[in-house]
Coordinates of C-alpha atoms in Angstrom, one line a residue:
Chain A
X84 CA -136.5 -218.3 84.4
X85 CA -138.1 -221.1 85.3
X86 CA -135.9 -222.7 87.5
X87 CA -135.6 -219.3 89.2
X88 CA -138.9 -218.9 90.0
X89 CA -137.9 -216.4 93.1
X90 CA -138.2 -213.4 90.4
X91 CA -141.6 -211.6 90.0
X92 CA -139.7 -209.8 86.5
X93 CA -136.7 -210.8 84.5
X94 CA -134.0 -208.2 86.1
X95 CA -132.0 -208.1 83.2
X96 CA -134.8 -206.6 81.6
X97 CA -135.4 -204.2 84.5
X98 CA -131.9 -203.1 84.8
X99 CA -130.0 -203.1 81.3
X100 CA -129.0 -199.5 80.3
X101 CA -130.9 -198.8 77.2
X102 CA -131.9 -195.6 75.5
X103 CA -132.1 -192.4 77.3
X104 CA -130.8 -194.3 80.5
X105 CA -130.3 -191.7 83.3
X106 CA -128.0 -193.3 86.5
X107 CA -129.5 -190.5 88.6
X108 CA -132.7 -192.3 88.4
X109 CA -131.6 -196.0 90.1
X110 CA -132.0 -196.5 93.8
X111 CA -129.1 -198.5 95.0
X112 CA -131.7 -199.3 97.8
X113 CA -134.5 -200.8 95.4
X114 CA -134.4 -204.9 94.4
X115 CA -136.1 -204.6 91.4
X116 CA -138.4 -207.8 90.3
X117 CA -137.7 -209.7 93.7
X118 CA -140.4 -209.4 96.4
X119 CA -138.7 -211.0 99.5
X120 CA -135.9 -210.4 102.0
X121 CA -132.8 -211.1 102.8
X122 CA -133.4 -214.8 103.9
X123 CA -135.3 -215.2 101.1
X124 CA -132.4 -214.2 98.8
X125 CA -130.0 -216.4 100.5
X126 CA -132.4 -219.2 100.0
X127 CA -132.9 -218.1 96.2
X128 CA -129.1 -217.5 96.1
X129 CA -128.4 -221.1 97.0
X130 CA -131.2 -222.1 94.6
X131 CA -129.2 -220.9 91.8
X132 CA -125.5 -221.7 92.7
X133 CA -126.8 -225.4 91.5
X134 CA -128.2 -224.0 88.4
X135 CA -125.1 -222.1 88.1
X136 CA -122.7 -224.8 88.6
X137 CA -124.3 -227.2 86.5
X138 CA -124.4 -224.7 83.7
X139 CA -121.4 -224.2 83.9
X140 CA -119.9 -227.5 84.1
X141 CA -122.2 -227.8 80.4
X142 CA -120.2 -225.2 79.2
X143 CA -116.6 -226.2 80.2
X144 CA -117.8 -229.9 78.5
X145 CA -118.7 -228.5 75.1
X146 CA -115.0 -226.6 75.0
X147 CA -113.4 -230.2 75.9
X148 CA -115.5 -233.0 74.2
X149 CA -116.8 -230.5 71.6
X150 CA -115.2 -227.9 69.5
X151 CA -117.2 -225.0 71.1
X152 CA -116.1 -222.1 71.0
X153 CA -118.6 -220.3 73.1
X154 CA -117.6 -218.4 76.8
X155 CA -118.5 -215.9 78.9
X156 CA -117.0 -212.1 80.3
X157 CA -118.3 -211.0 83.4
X158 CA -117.0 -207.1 84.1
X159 CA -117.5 -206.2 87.4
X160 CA -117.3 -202.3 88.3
X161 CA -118.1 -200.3 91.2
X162 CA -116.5 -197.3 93.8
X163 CA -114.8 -199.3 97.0
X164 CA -117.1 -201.4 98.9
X165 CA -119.5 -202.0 96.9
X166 CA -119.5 -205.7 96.9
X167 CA -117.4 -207.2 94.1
X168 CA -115.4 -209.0 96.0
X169 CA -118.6 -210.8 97.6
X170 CA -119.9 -211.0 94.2
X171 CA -116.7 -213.5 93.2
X172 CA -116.7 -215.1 96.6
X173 CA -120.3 -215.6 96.8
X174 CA -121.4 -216.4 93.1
X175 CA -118.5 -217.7 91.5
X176 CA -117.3 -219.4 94.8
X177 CA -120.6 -221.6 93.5
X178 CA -118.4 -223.3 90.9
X179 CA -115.9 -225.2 89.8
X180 CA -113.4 -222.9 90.2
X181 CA -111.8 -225.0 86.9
X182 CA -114.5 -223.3 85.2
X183 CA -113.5 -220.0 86.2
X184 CA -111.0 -217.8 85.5
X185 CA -110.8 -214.3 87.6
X186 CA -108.6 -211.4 86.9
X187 CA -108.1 -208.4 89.7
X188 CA -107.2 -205.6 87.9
X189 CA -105.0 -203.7 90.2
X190 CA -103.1 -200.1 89.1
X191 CA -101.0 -200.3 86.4
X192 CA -97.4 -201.4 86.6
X193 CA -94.8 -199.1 84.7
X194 CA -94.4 -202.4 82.0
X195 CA -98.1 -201.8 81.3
X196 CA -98.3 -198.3 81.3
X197 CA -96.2 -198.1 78.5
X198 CA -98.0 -200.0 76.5
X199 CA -101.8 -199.5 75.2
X200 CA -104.1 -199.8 78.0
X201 CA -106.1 -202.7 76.6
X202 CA -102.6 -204.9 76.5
X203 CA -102.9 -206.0 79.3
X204 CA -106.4 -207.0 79.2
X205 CA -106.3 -208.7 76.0
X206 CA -103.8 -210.8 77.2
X207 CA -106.1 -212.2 79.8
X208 CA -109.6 -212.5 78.5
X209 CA -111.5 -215.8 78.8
X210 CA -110.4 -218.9 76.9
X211 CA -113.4 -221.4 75.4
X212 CA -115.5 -223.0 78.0
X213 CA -114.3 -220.5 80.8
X214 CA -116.1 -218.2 83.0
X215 CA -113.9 -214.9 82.9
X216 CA -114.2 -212.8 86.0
X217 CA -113.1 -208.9 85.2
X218 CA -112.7 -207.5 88.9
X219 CA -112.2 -204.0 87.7
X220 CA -111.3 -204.1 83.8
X221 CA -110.2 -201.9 80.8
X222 CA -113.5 -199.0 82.3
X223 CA -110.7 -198.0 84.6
X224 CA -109.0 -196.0 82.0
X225 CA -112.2 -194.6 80.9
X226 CA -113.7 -194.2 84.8
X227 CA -110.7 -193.3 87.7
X228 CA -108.6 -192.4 84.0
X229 CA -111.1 -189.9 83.1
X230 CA -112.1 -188.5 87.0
X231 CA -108.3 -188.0 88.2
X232 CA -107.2 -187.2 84.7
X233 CA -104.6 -190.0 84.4
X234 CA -104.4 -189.5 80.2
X235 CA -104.9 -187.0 78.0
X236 CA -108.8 -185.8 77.2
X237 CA -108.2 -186.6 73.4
X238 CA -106.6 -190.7 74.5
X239 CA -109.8 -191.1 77.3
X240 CA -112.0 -189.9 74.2
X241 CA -110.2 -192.6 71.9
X242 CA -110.6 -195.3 74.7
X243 CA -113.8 -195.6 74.5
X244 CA -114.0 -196.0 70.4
X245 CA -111.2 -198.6 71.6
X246 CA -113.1 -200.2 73.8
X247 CA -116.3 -201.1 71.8
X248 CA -114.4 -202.1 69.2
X249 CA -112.7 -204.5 71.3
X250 CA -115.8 -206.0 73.0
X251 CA -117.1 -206.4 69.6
X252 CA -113.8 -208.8 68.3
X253 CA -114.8 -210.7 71.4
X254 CA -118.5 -211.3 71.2
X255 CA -117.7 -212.0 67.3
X256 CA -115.6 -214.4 68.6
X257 CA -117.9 -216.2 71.1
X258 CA -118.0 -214.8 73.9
X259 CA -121.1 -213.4 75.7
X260 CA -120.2 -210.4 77.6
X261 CA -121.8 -209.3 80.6
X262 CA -121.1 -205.6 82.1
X263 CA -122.4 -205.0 85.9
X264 CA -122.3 -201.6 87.4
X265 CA -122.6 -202.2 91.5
X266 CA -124.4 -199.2 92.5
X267 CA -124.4 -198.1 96.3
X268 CA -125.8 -195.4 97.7
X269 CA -123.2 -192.6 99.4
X270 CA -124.9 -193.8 102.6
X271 CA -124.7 -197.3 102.8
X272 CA -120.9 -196.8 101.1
X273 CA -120.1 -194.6 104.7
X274 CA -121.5 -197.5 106.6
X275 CA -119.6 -199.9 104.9
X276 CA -116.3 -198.0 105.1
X277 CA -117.2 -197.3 108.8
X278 CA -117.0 -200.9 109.4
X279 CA -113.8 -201.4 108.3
X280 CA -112.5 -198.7 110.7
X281 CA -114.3 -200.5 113.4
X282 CA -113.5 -203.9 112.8
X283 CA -109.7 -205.1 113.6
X284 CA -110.4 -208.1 111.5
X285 CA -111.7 -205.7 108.7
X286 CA -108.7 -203.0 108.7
X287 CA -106.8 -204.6 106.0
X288 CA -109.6 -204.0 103.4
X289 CA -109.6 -200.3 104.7
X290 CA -107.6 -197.5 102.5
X291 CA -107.1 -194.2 103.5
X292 CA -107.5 -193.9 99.6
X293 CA -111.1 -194.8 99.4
X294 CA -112.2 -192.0 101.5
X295 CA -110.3 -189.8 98.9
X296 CA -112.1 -191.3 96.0
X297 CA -115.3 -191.1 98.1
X298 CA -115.1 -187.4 97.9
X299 CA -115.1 -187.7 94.2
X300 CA -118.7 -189.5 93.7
X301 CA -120.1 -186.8 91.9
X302 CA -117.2 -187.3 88.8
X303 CA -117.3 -190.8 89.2
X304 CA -121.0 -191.2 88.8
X305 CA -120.8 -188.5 85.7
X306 CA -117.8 -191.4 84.1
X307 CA -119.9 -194.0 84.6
X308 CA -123.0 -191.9 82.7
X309 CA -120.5 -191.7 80.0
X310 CA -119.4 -195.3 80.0
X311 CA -122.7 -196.2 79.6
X312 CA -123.8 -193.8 77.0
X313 CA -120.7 -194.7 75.0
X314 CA -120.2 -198.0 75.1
X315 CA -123.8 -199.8 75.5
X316 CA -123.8 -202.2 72.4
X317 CA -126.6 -204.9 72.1
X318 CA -123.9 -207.4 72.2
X319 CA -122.0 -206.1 75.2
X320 CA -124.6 -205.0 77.9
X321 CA -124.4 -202.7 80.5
X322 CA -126.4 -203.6 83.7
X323 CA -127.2 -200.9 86.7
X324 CA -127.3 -203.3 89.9
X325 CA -128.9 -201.6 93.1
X326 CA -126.0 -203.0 95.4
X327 CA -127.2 -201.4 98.8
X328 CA -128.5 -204.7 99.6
X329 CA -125.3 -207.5 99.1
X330 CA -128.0 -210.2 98.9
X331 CA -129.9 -208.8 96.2
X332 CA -126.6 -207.7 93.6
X333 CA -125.8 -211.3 94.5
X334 CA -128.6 -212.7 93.3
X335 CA -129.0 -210.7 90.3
X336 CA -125.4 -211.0 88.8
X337 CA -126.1 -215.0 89.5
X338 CA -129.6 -214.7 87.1
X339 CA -127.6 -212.7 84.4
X340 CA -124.8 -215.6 83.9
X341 CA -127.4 -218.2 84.4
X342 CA -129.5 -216.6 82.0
X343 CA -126.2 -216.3 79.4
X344 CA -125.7 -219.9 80.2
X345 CA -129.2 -220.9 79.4
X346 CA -129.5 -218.7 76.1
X347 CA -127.0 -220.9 74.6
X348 CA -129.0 -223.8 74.9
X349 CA -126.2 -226.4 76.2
X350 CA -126.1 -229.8 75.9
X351 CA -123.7 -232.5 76.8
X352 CA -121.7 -232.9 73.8
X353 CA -121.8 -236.3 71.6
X354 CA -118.4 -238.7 72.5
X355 CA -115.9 -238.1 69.4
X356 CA -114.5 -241.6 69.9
X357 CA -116.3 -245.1 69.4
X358 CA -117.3 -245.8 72.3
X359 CA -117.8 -249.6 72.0
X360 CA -114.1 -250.1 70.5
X361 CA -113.0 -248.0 73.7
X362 CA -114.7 -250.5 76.0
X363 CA -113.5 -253.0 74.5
X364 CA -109.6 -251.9 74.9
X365 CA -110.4 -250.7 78.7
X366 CA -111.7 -254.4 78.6
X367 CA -108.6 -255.8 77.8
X368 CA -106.8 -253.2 79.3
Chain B
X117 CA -104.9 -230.4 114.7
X118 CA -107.3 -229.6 117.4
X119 CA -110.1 -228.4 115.3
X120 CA -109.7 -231.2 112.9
X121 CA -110.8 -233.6 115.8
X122 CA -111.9 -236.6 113.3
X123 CA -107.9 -237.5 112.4
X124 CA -107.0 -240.5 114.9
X125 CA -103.1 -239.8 113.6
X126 CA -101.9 -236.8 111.6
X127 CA -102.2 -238.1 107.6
X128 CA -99.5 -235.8 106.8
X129 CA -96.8 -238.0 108.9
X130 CA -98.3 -241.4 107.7
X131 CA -98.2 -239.8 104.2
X132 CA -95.2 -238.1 103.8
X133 CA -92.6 -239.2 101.6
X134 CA -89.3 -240.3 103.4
X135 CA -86.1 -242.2 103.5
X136 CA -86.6 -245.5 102.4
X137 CA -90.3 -245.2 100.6
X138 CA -91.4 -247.8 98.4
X139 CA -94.1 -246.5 96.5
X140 CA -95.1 -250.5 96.2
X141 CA -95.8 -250.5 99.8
X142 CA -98.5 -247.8 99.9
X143 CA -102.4 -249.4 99.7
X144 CA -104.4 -247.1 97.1
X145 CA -107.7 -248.4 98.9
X146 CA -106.6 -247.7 102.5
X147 CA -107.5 -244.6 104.6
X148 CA -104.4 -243.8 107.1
X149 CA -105.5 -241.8 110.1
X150 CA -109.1 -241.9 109.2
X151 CA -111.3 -244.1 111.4
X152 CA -114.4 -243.7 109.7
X153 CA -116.6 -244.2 106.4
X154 CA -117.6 -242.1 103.2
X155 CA -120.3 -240.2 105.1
X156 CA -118.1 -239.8 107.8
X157 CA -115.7 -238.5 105.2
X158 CA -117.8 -235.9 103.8
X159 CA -118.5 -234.6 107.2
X160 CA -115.4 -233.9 108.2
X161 CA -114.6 -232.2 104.5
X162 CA -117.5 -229.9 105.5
X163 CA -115.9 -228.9 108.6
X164 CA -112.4 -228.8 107.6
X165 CA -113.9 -226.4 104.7
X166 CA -115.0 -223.8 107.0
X167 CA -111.1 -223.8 108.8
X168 CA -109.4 -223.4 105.3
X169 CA -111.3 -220.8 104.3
X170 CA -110.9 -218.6 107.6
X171 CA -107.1 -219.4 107.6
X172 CA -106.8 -218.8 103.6
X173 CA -108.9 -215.6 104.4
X174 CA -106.4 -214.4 107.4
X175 CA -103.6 -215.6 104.7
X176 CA -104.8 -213.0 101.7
X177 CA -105.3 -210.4 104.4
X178 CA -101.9 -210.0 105.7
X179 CA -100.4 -210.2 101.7
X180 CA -103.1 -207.3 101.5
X181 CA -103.3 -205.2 104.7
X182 CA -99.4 -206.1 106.0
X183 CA -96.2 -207.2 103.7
X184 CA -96.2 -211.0 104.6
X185 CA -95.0 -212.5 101.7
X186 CA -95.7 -216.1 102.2
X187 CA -98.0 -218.0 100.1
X188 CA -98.6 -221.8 99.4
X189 CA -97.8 -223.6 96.5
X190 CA -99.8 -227.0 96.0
X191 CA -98.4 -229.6 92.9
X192 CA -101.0 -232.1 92.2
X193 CA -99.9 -234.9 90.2
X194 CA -101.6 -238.2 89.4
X195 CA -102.3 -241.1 87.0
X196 CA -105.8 -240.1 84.9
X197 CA -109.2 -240.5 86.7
X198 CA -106.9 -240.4 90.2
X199 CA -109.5 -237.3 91.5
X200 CA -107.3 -234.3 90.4
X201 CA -109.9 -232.1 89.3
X202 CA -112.5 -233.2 92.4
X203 CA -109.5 -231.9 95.1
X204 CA -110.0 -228.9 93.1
X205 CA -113.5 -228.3 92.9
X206 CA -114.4 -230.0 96.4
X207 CA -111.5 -229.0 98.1
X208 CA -110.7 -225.5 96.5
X209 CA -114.3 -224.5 96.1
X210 CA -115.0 -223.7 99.4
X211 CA -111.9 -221.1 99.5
X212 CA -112.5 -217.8 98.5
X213 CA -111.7 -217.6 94.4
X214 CA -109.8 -214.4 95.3
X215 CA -107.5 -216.2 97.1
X216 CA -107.0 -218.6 94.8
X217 CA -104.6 -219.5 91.5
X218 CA -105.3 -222.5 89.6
X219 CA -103.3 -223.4 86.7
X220 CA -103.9 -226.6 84.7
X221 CA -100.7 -227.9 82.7
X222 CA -101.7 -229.2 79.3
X223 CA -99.5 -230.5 76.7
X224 CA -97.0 -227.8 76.4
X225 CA -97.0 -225.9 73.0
X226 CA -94.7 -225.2 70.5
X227 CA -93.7 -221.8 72.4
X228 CA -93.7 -223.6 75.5
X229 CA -91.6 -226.5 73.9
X230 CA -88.6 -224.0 72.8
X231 CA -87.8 -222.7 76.2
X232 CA -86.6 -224.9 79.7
X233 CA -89.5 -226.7 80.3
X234 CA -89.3 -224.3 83.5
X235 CA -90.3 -221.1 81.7
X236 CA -94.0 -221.8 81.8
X237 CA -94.3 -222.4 85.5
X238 CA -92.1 -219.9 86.4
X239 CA -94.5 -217.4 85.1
X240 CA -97.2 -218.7 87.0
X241 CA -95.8 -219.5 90.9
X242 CA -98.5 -218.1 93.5
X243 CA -98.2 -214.3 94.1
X244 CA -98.1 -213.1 97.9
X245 CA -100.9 -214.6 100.1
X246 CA -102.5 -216.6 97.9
X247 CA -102.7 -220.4 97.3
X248 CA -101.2 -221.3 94.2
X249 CA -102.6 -225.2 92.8
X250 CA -101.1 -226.3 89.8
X251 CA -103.2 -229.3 88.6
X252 CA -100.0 -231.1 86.6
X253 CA -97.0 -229.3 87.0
X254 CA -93.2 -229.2 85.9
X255 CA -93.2 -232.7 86.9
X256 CA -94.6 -234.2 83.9
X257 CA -91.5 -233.2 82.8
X258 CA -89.9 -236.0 84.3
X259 CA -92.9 -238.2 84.4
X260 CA -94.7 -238.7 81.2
X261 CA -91.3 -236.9 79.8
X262 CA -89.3 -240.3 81.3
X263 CA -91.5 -242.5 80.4
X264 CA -92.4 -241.5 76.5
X265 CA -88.5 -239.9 76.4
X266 CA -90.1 -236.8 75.4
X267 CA -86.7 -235.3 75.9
X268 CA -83.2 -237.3 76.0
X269 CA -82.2 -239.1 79.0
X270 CA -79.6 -236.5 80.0
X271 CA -81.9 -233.7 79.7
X272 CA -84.3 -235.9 82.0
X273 CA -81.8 -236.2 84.1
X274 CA -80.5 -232.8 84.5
X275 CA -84.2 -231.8 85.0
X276 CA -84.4 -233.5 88.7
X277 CA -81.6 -231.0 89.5
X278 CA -83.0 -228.1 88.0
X279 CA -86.7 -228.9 90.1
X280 CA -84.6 -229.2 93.2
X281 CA -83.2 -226.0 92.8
X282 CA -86.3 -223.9 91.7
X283 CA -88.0 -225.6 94.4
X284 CA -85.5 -224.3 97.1
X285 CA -85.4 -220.5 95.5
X286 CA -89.7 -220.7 95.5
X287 CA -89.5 -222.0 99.4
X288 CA -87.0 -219.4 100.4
X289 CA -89.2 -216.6 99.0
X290 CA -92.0 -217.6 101.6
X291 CA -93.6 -220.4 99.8
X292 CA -94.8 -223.4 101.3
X293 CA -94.5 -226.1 98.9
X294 CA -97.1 -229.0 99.3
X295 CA -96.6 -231.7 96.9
X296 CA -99.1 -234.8 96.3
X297 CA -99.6 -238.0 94.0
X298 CA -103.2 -239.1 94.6
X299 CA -102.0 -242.4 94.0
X300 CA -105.1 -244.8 92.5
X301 CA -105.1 -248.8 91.9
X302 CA -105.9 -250.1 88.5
X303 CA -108.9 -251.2 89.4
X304 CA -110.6 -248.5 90.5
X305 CA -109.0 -246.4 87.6
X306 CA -110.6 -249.2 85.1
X307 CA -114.1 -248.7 87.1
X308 CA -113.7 -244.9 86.7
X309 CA -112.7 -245.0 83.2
X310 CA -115.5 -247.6 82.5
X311 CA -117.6 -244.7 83.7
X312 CA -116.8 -242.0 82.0
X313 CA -117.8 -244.6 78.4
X314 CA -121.0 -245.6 80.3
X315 CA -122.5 -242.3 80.8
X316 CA -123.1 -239.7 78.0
X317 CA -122.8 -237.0 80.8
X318 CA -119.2 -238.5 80.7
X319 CA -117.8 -238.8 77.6
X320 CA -116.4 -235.8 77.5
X321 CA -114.1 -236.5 80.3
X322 CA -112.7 -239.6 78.6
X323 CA -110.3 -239.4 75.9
X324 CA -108.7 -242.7 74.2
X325 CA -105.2 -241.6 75.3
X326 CA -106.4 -242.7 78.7
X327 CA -106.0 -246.1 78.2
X328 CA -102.5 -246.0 76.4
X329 CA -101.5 -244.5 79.6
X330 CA -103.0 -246.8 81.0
X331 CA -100.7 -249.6 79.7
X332 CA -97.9 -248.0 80.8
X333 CA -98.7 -248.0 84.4
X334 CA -95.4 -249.7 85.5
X335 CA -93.3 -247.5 84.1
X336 CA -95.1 -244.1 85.3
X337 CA -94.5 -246.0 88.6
X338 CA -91.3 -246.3 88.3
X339 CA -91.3 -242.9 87.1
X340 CA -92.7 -241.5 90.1
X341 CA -90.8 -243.4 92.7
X342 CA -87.3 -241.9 91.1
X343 CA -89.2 -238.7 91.0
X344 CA -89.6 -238.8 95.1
X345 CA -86.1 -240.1 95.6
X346 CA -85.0 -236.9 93.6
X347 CA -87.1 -234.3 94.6
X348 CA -88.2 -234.9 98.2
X349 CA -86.8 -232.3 100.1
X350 CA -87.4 -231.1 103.8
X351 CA -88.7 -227.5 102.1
X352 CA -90.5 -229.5 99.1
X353 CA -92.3 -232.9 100.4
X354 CA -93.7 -235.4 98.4
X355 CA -97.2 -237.1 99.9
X356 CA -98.0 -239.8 98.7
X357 CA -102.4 -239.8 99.1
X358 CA -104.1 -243.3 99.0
X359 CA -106.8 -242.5 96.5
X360 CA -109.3 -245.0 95.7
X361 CA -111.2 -243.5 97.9
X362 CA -112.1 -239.9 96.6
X363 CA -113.4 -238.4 100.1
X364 CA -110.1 -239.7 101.7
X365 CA -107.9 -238.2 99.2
X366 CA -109.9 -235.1 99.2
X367 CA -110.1 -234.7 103.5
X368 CA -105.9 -235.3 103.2
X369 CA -105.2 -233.0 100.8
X370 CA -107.3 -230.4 102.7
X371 CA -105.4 -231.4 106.2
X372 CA -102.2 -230.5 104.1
X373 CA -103.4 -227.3 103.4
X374 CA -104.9 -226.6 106.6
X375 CA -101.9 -227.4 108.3
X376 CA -99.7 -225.1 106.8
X377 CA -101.5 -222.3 107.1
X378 CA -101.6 -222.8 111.0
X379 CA -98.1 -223.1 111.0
X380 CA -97.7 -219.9 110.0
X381 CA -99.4 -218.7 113.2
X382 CA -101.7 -215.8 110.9
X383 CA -103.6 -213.1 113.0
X384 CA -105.4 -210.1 111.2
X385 CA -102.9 -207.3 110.2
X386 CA -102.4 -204.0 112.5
X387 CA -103.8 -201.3 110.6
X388 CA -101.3 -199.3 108.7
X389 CA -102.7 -196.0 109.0
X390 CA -104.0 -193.6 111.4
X391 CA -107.4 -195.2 112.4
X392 CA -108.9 -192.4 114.9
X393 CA -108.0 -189.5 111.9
X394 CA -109.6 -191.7 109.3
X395 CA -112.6 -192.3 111.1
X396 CA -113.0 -188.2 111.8
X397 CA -112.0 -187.9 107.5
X398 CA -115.2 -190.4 106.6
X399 CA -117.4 -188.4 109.2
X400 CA -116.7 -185.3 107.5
X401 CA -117.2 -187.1 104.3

């Protein structure tokens, strides 16, 4: 971390789920391991989008000169405003979007519905060198699947069996998987919700739905417990993210794929041609 | 183009492709409609970067919030080391991500290669308020396909037809088709190219194949100009984008984009529910 030196603690140590891991306990309020405010996040924030981005661009290189294999999975879930579309538009938005590759997981059509729920997720997971962006993911089935009883009890049980074996094909296969939890307070979620109402230019991100599901909290936060105590694996992370405050979530989900990024130790990868015969065709060229 | 007050003419008339174009005429190193210098350049990017993202923003929101089902479709096609992939990260990275569909055409693959060379872009035109980029497109069909007869000549031929007519279907289901060569001299494609074997931080980006291309500049030329005197149509223009000059090329393409989104004359979306029972539902949440 040190490039980032804005961070008095390493948050991915301060807020991966690990043994005996109680969601009750978080304060969606708290910024764990950063001391300032708001303008200081911002400031850290753009600190790291250059970090970020040239990370990344390391990353795509070594899938395009090199043969690497390596790549990332970000899963981003959360109840409704919560802040994962800010999230995408204010930490991915840092990079080359050729670098990235986003999925919006939206309710499932009838075509995937009658297949196996992870179908049509496997069929979109990150290539090599790519930054894959899960805006909701397969933790639907086991989160609004399991709260408003959308399967059987005995196929959500299987999912999540389903699910970690899954994850671990794809870390097996390269990629390092990163699983946020945005977690706002019932509070700041009314405010938030409030403004939409408010706000002409914010009605089309309102959903009489969300108000439904708002009433729900209780079962949702009781999936999410599950989730977690189910499929935590060391190689496919689950991270609690105190989201009251955009600026800090921001900053945090930034850290954890910086900190991915850096763990792989990239380099810019040697040219697979010879370089001097190639100059001297563009020479003659 | 009011708010884009640094234009001395609009680039997209002095671009456009239209009766009688010679793509021999057009100067790769000149900057139509743009008084000023690189600095200048970048200035203006930064400014048109805040309009596209407000009017790709009011774009997604009325896909989202109404049932506007227009969207934009931008082809980018170009010789190697033409800027392709800096329209998309300078260009595209300061829109929203959600808003946003980038595919990158490679060499198509054996699946690809038994189907109409339609049937992979088919599956990938821009859904409802969102900007679709495709960085190569079905026109390599007729462009690298012509020129290395990838295909024979009748099927080649047949192919202009077949663009024409997927092109009109894609326009009359609300797209806005915005196609562009970023047309580069072969000079400044030898200086970039010389680059890319000068610098380790490069060599990634360069691949031998570049310069057989290379060589066969006159007939991609050719290539293209039969291309724009098949394809140009009132609903599908072809710009032609003097590109020497990256921050030009980059400032035009954004002015393309810019301007059809105001054309489309977007506001936010009425809300479409019942605003003063939702607010008295999330007070009694």
């Amino acid at each position: 971390m040190d490039r980032e030196s804005f961070w008095t603690e390493d948050p991915s140590e301060l807020l991966r789920v690990g043994d005996g891991f109680r969601l009750d306990d978080v304060d969606p309020h708290a910024t764990p391991g950063f001391d300032g405010d708001k303008a200081d996040g911002k400031r850290a924030l753009a600190v790291g989008a250059a970090i970020l981005a040239e990370q990344q661009e390391l990353l795509y290189a070594n899938s395009r000169g090199g043969d690497d294999e390596r790549r990332i999975l970000l899963v981003l879930q959360a109840l409704d405003t919560a802040g994962k579309g800010g999230i995408v538009k204010h930490v991915m938005g840092a990079v080359d979007p050729q670098g990235v590759a986003l999925t919006a997981f939206k309710k499932p059509t009838d075509e995937e519905l009658a297949h196996d729920f992870l179908w049509r997720v496997e069929k979109v997971v990150p290539d090599a060198g790519m930054i894959g962006v899960f805006d909701r993911s397969h933790y639907e089935d086991v989160l609004i699947g399991r709260v408003r009883q959308l399967a059987p009890a005995d196929e959500i049980e299987r999912r999540y069996g389903a699910i970690n074996e899954f994850e671990a094909q794809l870390a097996a296969s390269g990629t390092t998987i990163i699983k946020v939890m945005l977690h706002i307070s019932a509070d700041e979620q009314k405010e938030r919700l409030q403004e939409r109402l408010d706000r002409p230019d914010k009605h089309w991100k309102f959903n009489p739905g969300d108000i439904d599901e708002r009433l729900l909290r209780p079962k949702y936060m009781e999936a999410f417990q599950i989730a977690f105590d189910r499929t935590t694996a060391p190689d496919a992370p689950w991270y609690v993210v105190p989201a009251d405050h955009k600026w800090y979530a921001r900053l945090v989900v930034q850290h954890l794929l910086i900190q991915a990024l850096e763990a792989m130790d990239l380099d810019w990868p040697p040219a697979d041609f010879d370089i001097a015969a190639e100059k001297a065709r563009l020479a003659a060229s």
